[in-house]
Amino acid sequence: MGNKRLTVREIAEIANVSIATVSRVSRGTGQVSPETRERVLKVIEEHGYRPSQMGRALAEQRHGSVAIVFPGLAGPYFSEVIQGFEFEALEAGASVHIVGTHGRAAADEDVLAMSARVDGIAVHGGTIQEETLRRLAAEVPVVVLAGQPLEGIPAVRADNSRVAELTRHLLLDHGYRRLTFVGNPDGSPDVTERWEAFKQGHREARVPAPKNPVRIGMQQSDGVIAAGELLDGRRPPGAIVCANDETALGVLIGALGRGLRVPEDVAITGFDDVAMSSLVQPGLTTIRQPIRELGAVTARLLLSGVGNPGALMNTVLTTELVLRGSCGCR
Amino acid sequence: MGNKRLTVREIAEIANVSIATVSRVSRGTGQVSPETRERVLKVIEEHGYRPSQMGRALAEQRHGSVAIVFPGLAGPYFSEVIQGFEFEALEAGASVHIVGTHGRAAADEDVLAMSARVDGIAVHGGTIQEETLRRLAAEVPVVVLAGQPLEGIPAVRADNSRVAELTRHLLLDHGYRRLTFVGNPDGSPDVTERWEAFKQGHREARVPAPKNPVRIGMQQSDGVIAAGELLDGRRPPGAIVCANDETALGVLIGALGRGLRVPEDVAITGFDDVAMSSLVQPGLTTIRQPIRELGAVTARLLLSGVGNPGALMNTVLTTELVLRGSCGCR
DNA sequence: TTGTAAGCGTTATCAA
DNA sequence: TTGATAACGCTTACAA
């Protein structure tokens, strides 16, 4: 392994041409006579020559790779965002660095350091501080994913306000009282907006909203734990509005595990519409956002040049209310 | 954004020293007088100078990054492997490329192309063909993660044979008959070994093993679907041994959703011991493998030089049977 | 202790 | 159509 790689110069020597010609042939640019091209191509083939990425990067002044930064990587949401992002990036010939900060103390530093190795960075909302984001944007093109645009930094996100519609549905169509919101508004812009929309929905329905959300993480296991706190108490809520499907599924599992009936004993809703949500019994009522598309649009924006005049600054993808059994429908 | 970056030469000029001195100061090598260091450091600080990764890579002849290749990224298993891997890599100053092949047709090509941009690649079992793996190893150091070592390519994996112990536990301690294995042995080396161990356990217990496994994917949603096929039939199995916790949790959710009791109506076991497994009702009996450690060990091996004499070729991490309620214990 | 200069492997501009 | 040759930004002998 690691057989010393051949360089342009060596290939040139073997093929009896100049390095310029080798370069032209290998990248298919410029004019080369058919015979020469043939000869060089053969040598390239025979020796399995691949131009060095390092040399190329330096000459072209571009890394040929982009990064996407997340708070964590667990769960189907992130996986799908990445799929959309990765697909577009590879399409454009750029490789992808994925960074999960996982609450690391040096996260902001790490992301800043990453700016020296890529042509652009997509940052998921709720991962690094605003100040860091600003400094980052001074170094490389940046796009915010699932967050607010900020001083020349464009954002791509989903329409979280639809949670208001969901909330009205629970309050008015089903007549539930005592709704609880599960999720940490300080954790990410998405959750902030969903919590706001939850309160907005209450206002529109003229029902007083709860003062505080139940602050937990975004994973299934967090939902299970929350279910314990919410459902073992004396006055469980009529409906639980979760910040995402993962936690909603956790709450659902917790509820079923306690022998409770959903939605008779408690209604549960989520956000995302991941695969599991249509498979569980009862099906999870949720808000569908185009997760893959979110990643894809972000990648395209990042790769098409962020500073461009006329570039989109605030792309909001539409969402859709999906009614299933867990809210009481059907 | 994208303010033209300063180069060593410019910093050198401003600080009134040579580029060599700037380099020495910025990387902290060689001898520099305190005053000079001070002065240069100040200029570096003031102008926010960061050495170009491209220039550095070319000069040092190393990319300063490694890659890890997975079939997919969904689920807590991958997330934790990555955390272990990423932590070690960052510790060593290398950034991490994560590649999810997601069943892409061009996956093998993509991985091969990646070899031009990194100093080493860790490949999870079941992602690319053996032939591709061999060609890859001819280009860069390679470590197989959760798979068999192959002609000079070292592997890091967990002891899957413990599934035999679990199987005996179900057959002999609990007296279940008609066990079913859920998972696709052709999908990954891990599952191959677990399926083999499942049959081995039957042999040791002198109970005939089922001829075929129920071939499904490794995600929770796959488990839910499998639950439908398995539990709606006329003769549901006494116990379902799943290839991993995710599918086991899916089966469990499917069973509970059908109003079945676990383990009374059907026992369920998994593999991994992810967070959810200890939280569900009943707790999931499973085999714990040190997932994070798996990623960390792989990274260390990759970064410490794979071809070295005396390098470990086959690291097998121990696993542990964890008995909870879903098998009938307690 | 500091500086000069030779790479590192490409791409791309001119000439020929 | 080809070939010299100058960048690209850094590290690192070797000299001073």
PDB file of C-alpha atoms in Angstrom, chain A residues 21 53-54 58 83 90 130 160 184 187 189-190 201 218 222 236 240 259 266-267 269 273 287 296 306 308 316 327:
ATOM      1  CA  THR A  21       0.608  18.554 -22.258  1.00  0.00           C
ATOM      2  CA  GLN A  53      -5.253  16.933  -5.047  1.00  0.00           C
ATOM      3  CA  MET A  54      -2.798  19.042  -3.067  1.00  0.00           C
ATOM      4  CA  LEU A  58      -2.862  25.131  -4.654  1.00  0.00           C
ATOM      5  CA  GLN A  83     -27.879  12.951   2.097  1.00  0.00           C
ATOM      6  CA  LEU A  90     -20.665  15.347  -5.098  1.00  0.00           C
ATOM      7  CA  GLU A 130     -23.355  34.272  16.440  1.00  0.00           C
ATOM      8  CA  ASN A 160     -41.992  26.534  11.300  1.00  0.00           C
ATOM      9  CA  ASN A 184     -35.848  23.507  24.177  1.00  0.00           C
ATOM     10  CA  GLY A 187     -31.419  24.952  21.747  1.00  0.00           C
ATOM     11  CA  PRO A 189     -33.734  28.557  16.014  1.00  0.00           C
ATOM     12  CA  ASP A 190     -36.081  25.858  14.733  1.00  0.00           C
ATOM     13  CA  GLY A 201     -51.729  29.200  17.852  1.00  0.00           C
ATOM     14  CA  MET A 218     -34.007  16.348  20.323  1.00  0.00           C
ATOM     15  CA  ASP A 222     -35.073  12.401  25.489  1.00  0.00           C
ATOM     16  CA  PRO A 236     -51.158  14.683  32.530  1.00  0.00           C
ATOM     17  CA  ILE A 240     -48.214  16.910  23.856  1.00  0.00           C
ATOM     18  CA  GLY A 259     -50.129   1.128  29.174  1.00  0.00           C
ATOM     19  CA  VAL A 266     -53.028  11.649  25.619  1.00  0.00           C
ATOM     20  CA  ALA A 267     -52.555  13.020  22.116  1.00  0.00           C
ATOM     21  CA  THR A 269     -47.703  15.348  17.727  1.00  0.00           C
ATOM     22  CA  ASP A 273     -42.436  13.390   9.261  1.00  0.00           C
ATOM     23  CA  ILE A 287     -45.674  18.572  10.142  1.00  0.00           C
ATOM     24  CA  ALA A 296     -29.778  20.058  -1.260  1.00  0.00           C
ATOM     25  CA  VAL A 306     -22.722  33.119  -1.657  1.00  0.00           C
ATOM     26  CA  ASN A 308     -23.199  36.924  -5.650  1.00  0.00           C
ATOM     27  CA  VAL A 316     -38.064  29.305   3.294  1.00  0.00           C
ATOM     28  CA  CYS A 327     -53.898  13.555  17.470  1.00  0.00           C
TER      29      CYS A 327
END
